[in-house]
Amino acid sequence: MSAGSNLRSEDQFLCSICLDLFTDPVSTPCGHNFCKTCINQHWDSTSSCQCPICKKLLETRPLMEVNTFIKEMVAQFRHEAQQKARSSSEQQAARPGEVPCDFCSGPRLKALKSCLVCLASYCQTHLEPHLTSSRLKRHQLVDPVENLEDRMCLKHDQPLQLFCQTDQTCVCSLCPVLDHKAHEFVLLREEYEGKKAELRNTEAEVQQMIQERRLKIQDLRESVKISEDAADREKAEGLQVFSDLMDSVERNKKRFMKEIEDKQKTIKKQAEGFIKHLEQEISELMKRSSEVKQLSRSEDHLHLLQSCRNLKAAPPTKNWTEVRVHPPSYEGTVMRAVVQLEQNLMEKMKELFELELKRVQKFEVDLTLDPKTANPYLILSEDGKQVHCGDVRKRLPVYQERFSYIYQERFSYSVSVFGTQSFSSGRFYFEVQVKGKTHWTLGVARESINRKRSLTASPQNGFWTVRLRNGNEYKALAGPSVHLSLQSGPEKVGVFVDYEEGLVSFYDVDAAALIYSFTGCCFSQQLYPIFSPHDNDKGDNSAPLIICPVSQMFPLKLHE
């Protein structure tokens, strides 16, 4: 058997208990091999006699004898391995930066291991005693390290074998007696294992943080991709809209130009007809003029008189005195073209608003009114979806939560109520029926607004609302208020909020028209939907505000 084949089958010479080459190998009745000392110590520590490999239970503990064949095979394997190691190590002299063997007398070979007990580094040849000697095999071998003298106590010239937990430093066996009295000590290996466990935990935490950040990067990239896709779709839709608008403008321009040109062609054709008729008359008259002129030059009395009798009658002519070509009237032509263009644009705008409304309706939230914030004059339905103003101030229970930040007070001055849900991120949408009312206010407000006294509703005071007064006066309470000119009063109002974008928009749901948008808002607190049906106004404003479910009533006319 060659050394190469022996090296390839090294595992068959290892004891499964000490994981080292067999020392005095013995065989169990079940056919497995162990070091004699290892198997005896194993059986000494257990109450039963069982094979460590196959777990076969032996009725009696056998008397173990050294297997000479295996022992000789192990000796041969060790010898050949050493020979091969020596032959290969001859070519492995330590190079700059590598740890040399401390025991080579000639060229110092590259060290394979360092012993933390002997404080020395060994090449393969000089490492042999640490691999074969039972006493030296207990020493701790590590990969080659330099400056082993740094592992000696500078004060006592002893190996650093202990760790002072009080001073968090490595010490020798004399330090606890001489310099570190009453301190807490552990073996270097014990502290090493503890620190290693801490480092493993730290590494696990770091890896977890790395993984979380990689996932966050992936999430951000996916968000960017989604945003890019949405931007591409929006650009495509926008370009299509503007293309349609440009086509509409071009069609109206061509229609306008054609109307002008058609009128001009009509006038030109009429004038050309008159001119042709006049030219025909001129031709006939010129012939007669030539005949008359020629006859008038005759000096023969008889011939002239006879010729005059035979002279043709004057050709019939038209009285052209009142004949005129009247330029066409172009007044209103441009205006009619612009009106037609406006109608086309309005149709396109309606399509766009229908599309926008359909999109924001996807963010519908199921709202209910919060009785804990309602003004005492307000009457809420049992399902929390309707509110109107009564004529009598109710005695209401005192809620424990009103002492908290959110429920600091119910509305005592403004005839208003909050929704129970609040929002501090994302987008949300809800619809409110305002049919039959002459006064109302709708929108969102900051949670911290003072509900005990009168406040001017404006973004500066934490309100983003739209209101109706006297049945036809619509205003956006933007501070200062913005008068809104609506073609018809909405019967159902949609409210859309994009917290991150700082956007609050109001829609006439039935007309699919935008009422008003607050843009560039800076939200820093939770937002609550706010509803104010206002006073009963002797029954004229008795209709309730009703939170309605969204009904998808508009077909999608543009590509989403």
Coordinates of N, CA and C in Angstrom, one line a residue, residues 297-511:
R297 N -69.4 107.2 -90.4 CA -68.4 107.8 -91.3 C -68.8 107.8 -92.8
S298 N -69.9 107.2 -93.1 CA -70.3 107.1 -94.5 C -70.8 108.5 -95.0
E299 N -70.4 108.9 -96.3 CA -70.8 110.2 -96.9 C -71.9 110.0 -97.9
D300 N -72.3 108.7 -98.0 CA -73.4 108.4 -99.0 C -74.7 108.5 -98.3
H301 N -75.5 109.6 -98.7 CA -76.8 109.8 -98.0 C -77.7 108.7 -98.0
L302 N -77.9 108.2 -99.2 CA -78.9 107.1 -99.4 C -78.4 105.8 -98.6
H303 N -77.2 105.5 -98.8 CA -76.6 104.3 -98.1 C -76.8 104.4 -96.6
L304 N -76.5 105.6 -96.0 CA -76.6 105.7 -94.6 C -78.0 105.5 -94.1
L305 N -79.0 106.2 -94.9 CA -80.4 106.1 -94.4 C -80.9 104.6 -94.6
Q306 N -80.5 104.0 -95.7 CA -81.0 102.6 -95.9 C -80.3 101.7 -94.8
S307 N -79.0 101.9 -94.5 CA -78.3 101.1 -93.5 C -78.8 101.3 -92.1
C308 N -79.2 102.5 -91.8 CA -79.8 102.7 -90.4 C -81.1 101.9 -90.2
R309 N -81.9 101.8 -91.4 CA -83.1 101.0 -91.2 C -82.8 99.6 -91.0
N310 N -81.7 99.1 -91.6 CA -81.3 97.7 -91.4 C -80.4 97.4 -90.2
L311 N -80.0 98.5 -89.5 CA -79.1 98.3 -88.3 C -79.8 97.5 -87.2
K312 N -79.1 96.5 -86.7 CA -79.7 95.6 -85.7 C -80.0 96.4 -84.4
A313 N -81.0 96.0 -83.8 CA -81.4 96.7 -82.5 C -80.3 96.4 -81.5
A314 N -80.2 97.3 -80.5 CA -79.2 97.2 -79.5 C -79.5 96.0 -78.7
P315 N -78.4 95.2 -78.3 CA -78.6 94.0 -77.6 C -79.1 94.3 -76.2
P316 N -79.9 93.4 -75.6 CA -80.5 93.7 -74.3 C -79.3 93.7 -73.3
T317 N -79.4 94.7 -72.4 CA -78.4 94.8 -71.3 C -79.1 94.9 -70.0
K318 N -78.3 94.6 -68.9 CA -78.8 94.6 -67.6 C -78.4 95.9 -66.9
N319 N -79.3 96.4 -66.1 CA -79.0 97.6 -65.3 C -78.1 97.2 -64.1
W320 N -76.8 97.5 -64.2 CA -75.9 97.1 -63.2 C -75.7 98.1 -62.0
T321 N -76.5 99.1 -62.0 CA -76.3 100.1 -61.0 C -76.4 99.6 -59.5
E322 N -77.4 98.7 -59.3 CA -77.6 98.2 -57.9 C -76.9 96.9 -57.7
V323 N -76.3 96.4 -58.7 CA -75.6 95.1 -58.5 C -74.3 95.3 -57.8
R324 N -74.1 94.6 -56.7 CA -72.9 94.6 -55.9 C -72.5 93.2 -55.4
V325 N -71.2 93.1 -55.1 CA -70.8 91.9 -54.4 C -70.6 92.3 -52.9
H326 N -71.4 91.7 -52.0 CA -71.3 92.1 -50.6 C -70.3 91.2 -49.9
P327 N -69.2 91.7 -49.3 CA -68.3 90.9 -48.5 C -69.0 90.1 -47.4
P328 N -68.7 88.8 -47.2 CA -69.4 88.0 -46.2 C -69.1 88.6 -44.8
S329 N -70.0 88.3 -43.9 CA -69.8 88.7 -42.5 C -69.0 87.6 -41.7
Y330 N -67.9 88.0 -41.2 CA -67.1 87.0 -40.4 C -67.2 87.2 -38.9
E331 N -68.1 88.1 -38.5 CA -68.3 88.3 -37.1 C -68.9 87.1 -36.4
G332 N -68.2 86.7 -35.3 CA -68.7 85.5 -34.6 C -68.0 84.2 -35.0
T333 N -67.3 84.3 -36.2 CA -66.8 83.0 -36.7 C -65.7 82.5 -35.7
V334 N -64.8 83.4 -35.3 CA -63.8 82.9 -34.4 C -64.4 82.5 -33.1
M335 N -65.4 83.3 -32.6 CA -66.0 83.0 -31.3 C -66.7 81.6 -31.4
R336 N -67.4 81.3 -32.5 CA -68.0 80.0 -32.6 C -67.0 78.9 -32.6
A337 N -65.9 79.1 -33.3 CA -64.8 78.1 -33.3 C -64.3 77.9 -31.9
V338 N -64.1 79.0 -31.2 CA -63.5 78.8 -29.8 C -64.5 78.1 -28.9
V339 N -65.8 78.5 -29.1 CA -66.8 77.8 -28.3 C -66.9 76.3 -28.5
Q340 N -66.8 76.0 -29.8 CA -66.8 74.6 -30.2 C -65.5 73.9 -29.6
L341 N -64.4 74.6 -29.6 CA -63.2 74.0 -29.1 C -63.3 73.8 -27.5
E342 N -64.0 74.8 -26.9 CA -64.2 74.8 -25.5 C -65.1 73.6 -25.1
Q343 N -66.1 73.3 -26.0 CA -67.0 72.2 -25.7 C -66.2 70.9 -25.8
N344 N -65.3 70.8 -26.8 CA -64.5 69.6 -27.0 C -63.6 69.4 -25.8
L345 N -63.0 70.5 -25.4 CA -62.1 70.5 -24.2 C -62.9 70.1 -22.9
M346 N -64.1 70.6 -22.8 CA -64.9 70.2 -21.6 C -65.2 68.8 -21.6
E347 N -65.5 68.2 -22.8 CA -65.8 66.8 -22.9 C -64.5 66.0 -22.5
K348 N -63.4 66.4 -23.0 CA -62.1 65.7 -22.6 C -61.8 65.9 -21.1
M349 N -62.1 67.1 -20.6 CA -61.9 67.3 -19.2 C -62.8 66.4 -18.3
K350 N -64.0 66.2 -18.8 CA -64.9 65.4 -18.1 C -64.4 63.9 -18.0
E351 N -63.9 63.5 -19.2 CA -63.3 62.1 -19.2 C -62.2 62.0 -18.3
L352 N -61.3 63.0 -18.2 CA -60.2 63.0 -17.3 C -60.6 63.0 -15.9
F353 N -61.6 63.8 -15.5 CA -62.1 63.8 -14.1 C -62.7 62.5 -13.8
E354 N -63.4 61.9 -14.7 CA -64.0 60.6 -14.4 C -62.9 59.6 -14.1
L355 N -61.9 59.6 -14.9 CA -60.8 58.7 -14.7 C -60.1 59.0 -13.3
E356 N -59.9 60.3 -13.0 CA -59.2 60.6 -11.8 C -60.1 60.2 -10.6
L357 N -61.4 60.5 -10.7 CA -62.3 60.1 -9.6 C -62.3 58.6 -9.4
K358 N -62.3 57.9 -10.5 CA -62.3 56.4 -10.4 C -61.1 55.9 -9.7
R359 N -59.9 56.6 -10.0 CA -58.7 56.2 -9.3 C -58.7 56.5 -7.8
V360 N -59.1 57.7 -7.4 CA -59.1 58.0 -6.0 C -60.1 57.2 -5.2
Q361 N -61.2 56.8 -5.9 CA -62.2 56.0 -5.2 C -61.7 54.6 -4.8
K362 N -60.6 54.2 -5.4 CA -60.0 52.9 -4.9 C -59.4 53.0 -3.5
F363 N -59.2 54.2 -3.0 CA -58.7 54.4 -1.6 C -59.8 54.7 -0.6
E364 N -61.0 54.2 -0.9 CA -62.2 54.4 0.0 C -61.9 53.7 1.3
V365 N -62.3 54.5 2.4 CA -62.2 53.9 3.8 C -63.6 53.9 4.3
D366 N -63.9 53.0 5.2 CA -65.2 52.9 5.8 C -65.2 53.7 7.1
L367 N -65.8 54.9 7.0 CA -65.8 55.9 8.1 C -67.1 55.8 8.9
T368 N -67.0 56.1 10.2 CA -68.1 56.3 11.1 C -67.9 57.5 11.9
L369 N -69.0 58.2 12.4 CA -68.9 59.4 13.2 C -68.6 59.0 14.6
D370 N -67.8 59.9 15.3 CA -67.4 59.6 16.6 C -68.3 60.4 17.6
P371 N -69.2 59.8 18.3 CA -70.1 60.5 19.2 C -69.3 61.2 20.4
K372 N -68.1 60.7 20.7 CA -67.4 61.3 21.8 C -66.9 62.7 21.4
T373 N -66.9 63.1 20.2 CA -66.4 64.4 19.8 C -67.6 65.3 19.3
A374 N -68.8 64.8 19.2 CA -69.9 65.5 18.6 C -70.4 66.7 19.5
N375 N -70.7 67.8 18.8 CA -71.3 68.9 19.5 C -72.7 68.5 20.1
P376 N -73.0 69.0 21.3 CA -74.2 68.5 22.0 C -75.5 68.7 21.2
Y377 N -75.5 69.6 20.2 CA -76.7 69.8 19.4 C -76.9 68.8 18.3
L378 N -75.8 68.1 18.0 CA -75.8 67.1 16.9 C -76.5 65.8 17.2
I379 N -77.2 65.3 16.2 CA -77.9 64.0 16.4 C -77.3 63.0 15.4
L380 N -76.7 61.9 15.9 CA -76.1 60.9 15.1 C -77.0 59.7 14.9
S381 N -76.9 59.1 13.8 CA -77.7 57.8 13.6 C -77.0 56.7 14.3
E382 N -77.7 55.6 14.5 CA -77.2 54.5 15.3 C -76.0 53.9 14.6
D383 N -76.0 53.8 13.3 CA -74.9 53.2 12.6 C -73.7 54.2 12.4
G384 N -73.8 55.4 12.9 CA -72.7 56.4 12.9 C -72.4 56.9 11.5
K385 N -73.4 56.8 10.6 CA -73.2 57.3 9.2 C -73.9 58.6 8.9
Q386 N -74.8 59.0 9.7 CA -75.6 60.3 9.4 C -75.5 61.2 10.6
V387 N -75.6 62.5 10.3 CA -75.6 63.5 11.4 C -76.4 64.7 10.9
H388 N -77.2 65.2 11.8 CA -77.9 66.5 11.5 C -78.0 67.3 12.8
C389 N -78.4 68.5 12.7 CA -78.4 69.4 13.9 C -79.8 69.4 14.5
G390 N -80.0 69.2 15.8 CA -81.2 69.3 16.4 C -81.4 70.7 17.0
D391 N -82.6 70.9 17.6 CA -82.9 72.3 18.2 C -82.6 72.3 19.7
V392 N -82.3 71.2 20.3 CA -82.1 71.1 21.8 C -80.7 70.6 22.1
R393 N -80.1 71.3 23.0 CA -78.8 70.8 23.4 C -78.9 69.6 24.3
K394 N -78.3 68.5 24.0 CA -78.5 67.2 24.8 C -77.5 67.2 25.9
R395 N -77.9 66.5 27.0 CA -77.0 66.2 28.1 C -76.3 64.9 27.7
L396 N -75.0 65.0 27.5 CA -74.2 63.8 27.0 C -73.3 63.3 28.1
P397 N -73.1 61.9 28.1 CA -72.2 61.3 29.0 C -70.7 61.9 28.9
V398 N -70.0 61.9 30.0 CA -68.6 62.3 30.0 C -67.8 61.1 29.8
Y399 N -67.0 61.1 28.7 CA -66.2 60.0 28.3 C -64.8 60.1 29.0
Q400 N -64.4 59.0 29.5 CA -63.1 59.0 30.2 C -62.0 59.4 29.3
E401 N -62.1 59.0 28.0 CA -61.0 59.3 27.0 C -60.9 60.8 26.7
R402 N -61.9 61.6 27.1 CA -61.8 63.0 26.7 C -60.6 63.7 27.4
F403 N -60.0 63.1 28.4 CA -58.9 63.7 29.1 C -57.6 63.3 28.4
S404 N -57.7 62.5 27.4 CA -56.5 62.1 26.6 C -56.2 63.2 25.6
Y405 N -55.1 63.0 24.9 CA -54.7 64.0 23.8 C -55.8 64.0 22.7
I406 N -56.2 62.8 22.3 CA -57.1 62.7 21.2 C -58.5 63.2 21.5
Y407 N -59.0 62.7 22.7 CA -60.3 63.2 23.1 C -60.2 64.3 24.1
Q408 N -59.5 65.4 23.8 CA -59.3 66.4 24.8 C -60.7 67.1 25.1
E409 N -61.6 67.3 24.1 CA -62.9 67.8 24.3 C -63.8 67.5 23.1
R410 N -65.1 67.5 23.3 CA -66.0 67.4 22.2 C -66.1 68.9 21.7
F411 N -66.6 69.0 20.5 CA -66.8 70.3 19.9 C -67.9 71.0 20.7
S412 N -67.6 72.1 21.4 CA -68.6 72.9 22.2 C -69.0 74.2 21.5
Y413 N -68.3 74.7 20.5 CA -68.7 75.9 19.9 C -69.1 75.6 18.4
S414 N -68.3 74.9 17.7 CA -68.6 74.6 16.3 C -69.5 73.4 16.3
V415 N -70.5 73.4 15.4 CA -71.5 72.4 15.3 C -70.9 71.3 14.4
S416 N -69.9 70.5 14.9 CA -69.1 69.6 14.1 C -68.9 68.3 14.9
V417 N -68.4 67.3 14.2 CA -68.1 66.0 14.7 C -66.9 65.4 13.9
F418 N -66.0 64.7 14.6 CA -64.9 64.0 13.9 C -65.4 62.6 13.5
G419 N -64.7 62.0 12.6 CA -64.8 60.6 12.3 C -64.0 59.8 13.4
T420 N -64.3 58.6 13.5 CA -63.6 57.8 14.5 C -62.2 57.4 14.0
Q421 N -62.0 57.3 12.7 CA -60.7 56.9 12.2 C -59.8 58.1 12.0
S422 N -58.5 57.9 12.3 CA -57.5 58.9 12.0 C -56.5 58.4 11.1
F423 N -55.7 59.3 10.4 CA -54.8 58.9 9.4 C -53.5 59.7 9.6
S424 N -52.4 59.0 9.5 CA -51.1 59.7 9.6 C -50.1 59.3 8.5
S425 N -50.6 58.6 7.5 CA -49.8 58.3 6.3 C -50.8 57.7 5.2
G426 N -50.2 57.6 4.1 CA -51.0 57.0 3.0 C -52.0 57.9 2.4
R427 N -53.0 57.2 1.7 CA -54.1 57.9 1.0 C -55.4 57.4 1.4
F428 N -56.4 58.2 1.5 CA -57.8 57.7 1.8 C -58.8 58.6 1.2
Y429 N -60.0 58.1 1.0 CA -61.1 58.7 0.3 C -62.4 58.4 0.9
F430 N -63.3 59.3 1.0 CA -64.7 59.0 1.4 C -65.7 60.0 0.7
E431 N -66.9 59.6 0.7 CA -68.0 60.4 0.0 C -69.1 60.7 1.0
V432 N -69.6 61.9 0.9 CA -70.7 62.4 1.8 C -71.8 63.0 1.0
Q433 N -73.0 62.5 1.3 CA -74.2 63.1 0.6 C -74.6 64.4 1.3
V434 N -74.7 65.5 0.5 CA -75.1 66.8 1.0 C -76.4 67.3 0.4
K435 N -77.1 66.4 -0.2 CA -78.4 66.7 -0.9 C -79.4 67.4 0.0
G436 N -80.0 68.5 -0.4 CA -81.1 69.1 0.4 C -80.6 70.0 1.4
K437 N -79.3 70.3 1.5 CA -78.8 71.1 2.6 C -78.4 72.5 2.0
T438 N -78.6 73.5 2.9 CA -78.2 74.9 2.5 C -76.9 75.4 3.1
H439 N -76.5 74.6 4.2 CA -75.2 74.9 4.8 C -74.5 73.6 5.2
W440 N -73.2 73.5 5.0 CA -72.4 72.4 5.4 C -70.9 72.8 5.3
T441 N -70.1 72.0 6.0 CA -68.6 72.1 5.9 C -68.1 70.7 6.0
L442 N -67.2 70.4 5.1 CA -66.5 69.1 5.0 C -65.0 69.2 4.8
G443 N -64.3 68.2 5.3 CA -62.9 68.1 5.0 C -62.1 67.3 6.0
V444 N -60.9 67.7 6.4 CA -60.1 67.1 7.4 C -59.5 68.1 8.3
A445 N -59.1 67.7 9.5 CA -58.5 68.6 10.5 C -57.5 67.9 11.3
R446 N -56.5 68.7 11.8 CA -55.5 68.1 12.8 C -56.2 67.7 14.0
E447 N -55.6 66.6 14.7 CA -56.2 66.1 15.9 C -56.1 67.1 17.1
S448 N -55.1 68.1 17.0 CA -54.8 69.0 18.1 C -55.6 70.3 18.1
I449 N -56.6 70.4 17.1 CA -57.3 71.7 17.1 C -58.1 71.9 18.4
N450 N -58.2 73.1 18.8 CA -59.0 73.4 20.0 C -60.5 73.3 19.7
R451 N -61.2 72.4 20.4 CA -62.6 72.2 20.1 C -63.5 73.0 21.1
K452 N -62.9 73.7 22.0 CA -63.7 74.4 23.0 C -64.0 75.9 22.6
R453 N -63.3 76.4 21.6 CA -63.6 77.8 21.2 C -63.7 77.9 19.7
S454 N -64.1 79.1 19.3 CA -64.2 79.4 17.8 C -62.9 79.6 17.2
L455 N -62.7 78.9 16.1 CA -61.4 79.1 15.3 C -61.8 79.4 13.8
T456 N -61.0 80.2 13.2 CA -61.2 80.5 11.8 C -60.7 79.2 11.1
A457 N -61.5 78.6 10.3 CA -61.1 77.4 9.6 C -60.2 77.8 8.5
S458 N -58.9 77.3 8.6 CA -57.9 77.6 7.6 C -56.8 76.6 7.8
P459 N -55.9 76.3 6.7 CA -54.8 75.4 6.9 C -53.9 75.9 8.0
Q460 N -53.7 77.2 8.2 CA -52.8 77.7 9.3 C -53.3 77.2 10.7
N461 N -54.7 77.1 10.8 CA -55.2 76.6 12.1 C -55.5 75.1 12.1
G462 N -55.1 74.4 11.1 CA -55.3 73.0 11.1 C -56.5 72.5 10.4
F463 N -57.2 73.2 9.5 CA -58.4 72.8 8.8 C -58.1 72.9 7.3
W464 N -58.6 71.8 6.6 CA -58.6 71.8 5.2 C -60.0 71.5 4.7
T465 N -60.8 72.5 4.5 CA -62.3 72.2 4.4 C -62.8 73.1 3.2
V466 N -64.0 72.7 2.8 CA -64.8 73.4 1.8 C -66.2 73.5 2.4
R467 N -66.9 74.7 2.2 CA -68.2 74.9 2.8 C -69.2 75.5 1.9
L468 N -70.5 75.3 2.2 CA -71.6 75.9 1.5 C -72.3 76.8 2.5
R469 N -72.7 78.0 2.0 CA -73.6 79.0 2.8 C -74.7 79.4 1.9
N470 N -75.9 79.6 2.5 CA -77.1 80.1 1.9 C -77.5 79.4 0.6
G471 N -77.1 78.2 0.5 CA -77.6 77.3 -0.6 C -76.8 77.5 -1.9
N472 N -76.0 78.5 -2.1 CA -75.3 78.7 -3.4 C -73.9 79.4 -3.2
E473 N -73.5 79.6 -2.0 CA -72.2 80.3 -1.8 C -71.2 79.2 -1.4
Y474 N -70.3 78.8 -2.3 CA -69.3 77.8 -2.1 C -68.0 78.4 -1.9
K475 N -67.2 78.0 -0.9 CA -65.9 78.6 -0.6 C -65.0 77.5 -0.2
A476 N -63.7 77.6 -0.6 CA -62.6 76.8 0.0 C -62.0 77.6 1.1
L477 N -62.0 77.1 2.3 CA -61.5 77.9 3.4 C -60.0 77.8 3.5
A478 N -59.3 78.5 2.6 CA -57.9 78.4 2.4 C -57.1 79.5 3.1
G479 N -57.8 80.4 3.7 CA -57.1 81.5 4.5 C -56.2 82.4 3.7
P480 N -56.7 83.3 2.9 CA -58.1 83.7 2.8 C -58.9 82.8 2.0
S481 N -60.3 82.9 2.2 CA -61.2 82.0 1.5 C -61.2 82.2 0.0
V482 N -61.4 81.1 -0.7 CA -61.5 81.2 -2.2 C -62.9 80.9 -2.7
H483 N -63.5 81.9 -3.4 CA -64.9 81.7 -3.9 C -64.8 80.7 -5.0
L484 N -65.8 79.7 -5.0 CA -65.8 78.7 -6.0 C -67.1 78.9 -6.8
S485 N -66.8 78.9 -8.1 CA -67.9 79.1 -9.1 C -68.3 77.7 -9.6
L486 N -69.4 77.1 -9.1 CA -69.8 75.8 -9.6 C -71.0 75.9 -10.5
Q487 N -71.0 75.2 -11.6 CA -72.2 75.2 -12.5 C -73.4 74.8 -11.8
S488 N -73.3 73.8 -11.0 CA -74.5 73.3 -10.2 C -74.0 72.8 -8.9
G489 N -74.9 72.9 -7.9 CA -74.5 72.5 -6.6 C -74.4 71.0 -6.5
P490 N -73.3 70.4 -5.9 CA -73.1 69.0 -5.8 C -74.1 68.4 -4.8
E491 N -74.5 67.2 -5.1 CA -75.4 66.5 -4.1 C -74.6 65.4 -3.4
K492 N -73.4 65.1 -3.9 CA -72.5 64.2 -3.2 C -71.1 64.7 -3.4
V493 N -70.4 64.8 -2.3 CA -69.0 65.3 -2.3 C -68.0 64.2 -1.9
G494 N -67.0 64.1 -2.8 CA -65.9 63.1 -2.5 C -64.7 63.9 -1.9
V495 N -64.1 63.3 -0.9 CA -62.9 63.9 -0.3 C -61.7 62.9 -0.4
F496 N -60.6 63.4 -1.0 CA -59.4 62.5 -1.1 C -58.2 63.2 -0.5
V497 N -57.5 62.4 0.3 CA -56.3 62.9 1.0 C -55.1 62.1 0.7
D498 N -54.0 62.7 0.2 CA -52.7 62.0 0.1 C -51.8 62.6 1.1
Y499 N -51.5 61.9 2.2 CA -50.8 62.5 3.4 C -49.4 62.9 3.0
E500 N -48.6 61.9 2.3 CA -47.2 62.2 2.0 C -47.1 63.3 0.9
E501 N -48.1 63.3 0.0 CA -48.1 64.3 -1.1 C -48.5 65.7 -0.6
G502 N -49.2 65.8 0.5 CA -49.7 67.0 1.0 C -50.9 67.5 0.2
L503 N -51.8 66.6 -0.1 CA -52.9 67.0 -1.1 C -54.3 66.7 -0.4
V504 N -55.2 67.6 -0.5 CA -56.6 67.4 -0.1 C -57.5 67.9 -1.3
S505 N -58.2 67.0 -1.9 CA -59.1 67.3 -3.0 C -60.5 67.0 -2.8
F506 N -61.4 67.9 -3.3 CA -62.8 67.7 -3.2 C -63.4 67.6 -4.6
Y507 N -64.4 66.6 -4.7 CA -65.0 66.3 -6.0 C -66.5 66.4 -5.9
D508 N -67.1 66.9 -7.0 CA -68.5 66.7 -7.2 C -68.7 65.3 -7.9
V509 N -69.1 64.3 -7.1 CA -69.1 63.0 -7.5 C -70.0 62.7 -8.7
D510 N -71.3 63.3 -8.7 CA -72.2 63.0 -9.8 C -71.8 63.7 -11.1
A511 N -71.2 64.8 -11.0 CA -70.7 65.5 -12.2 C -69.3 65.1 -12.6

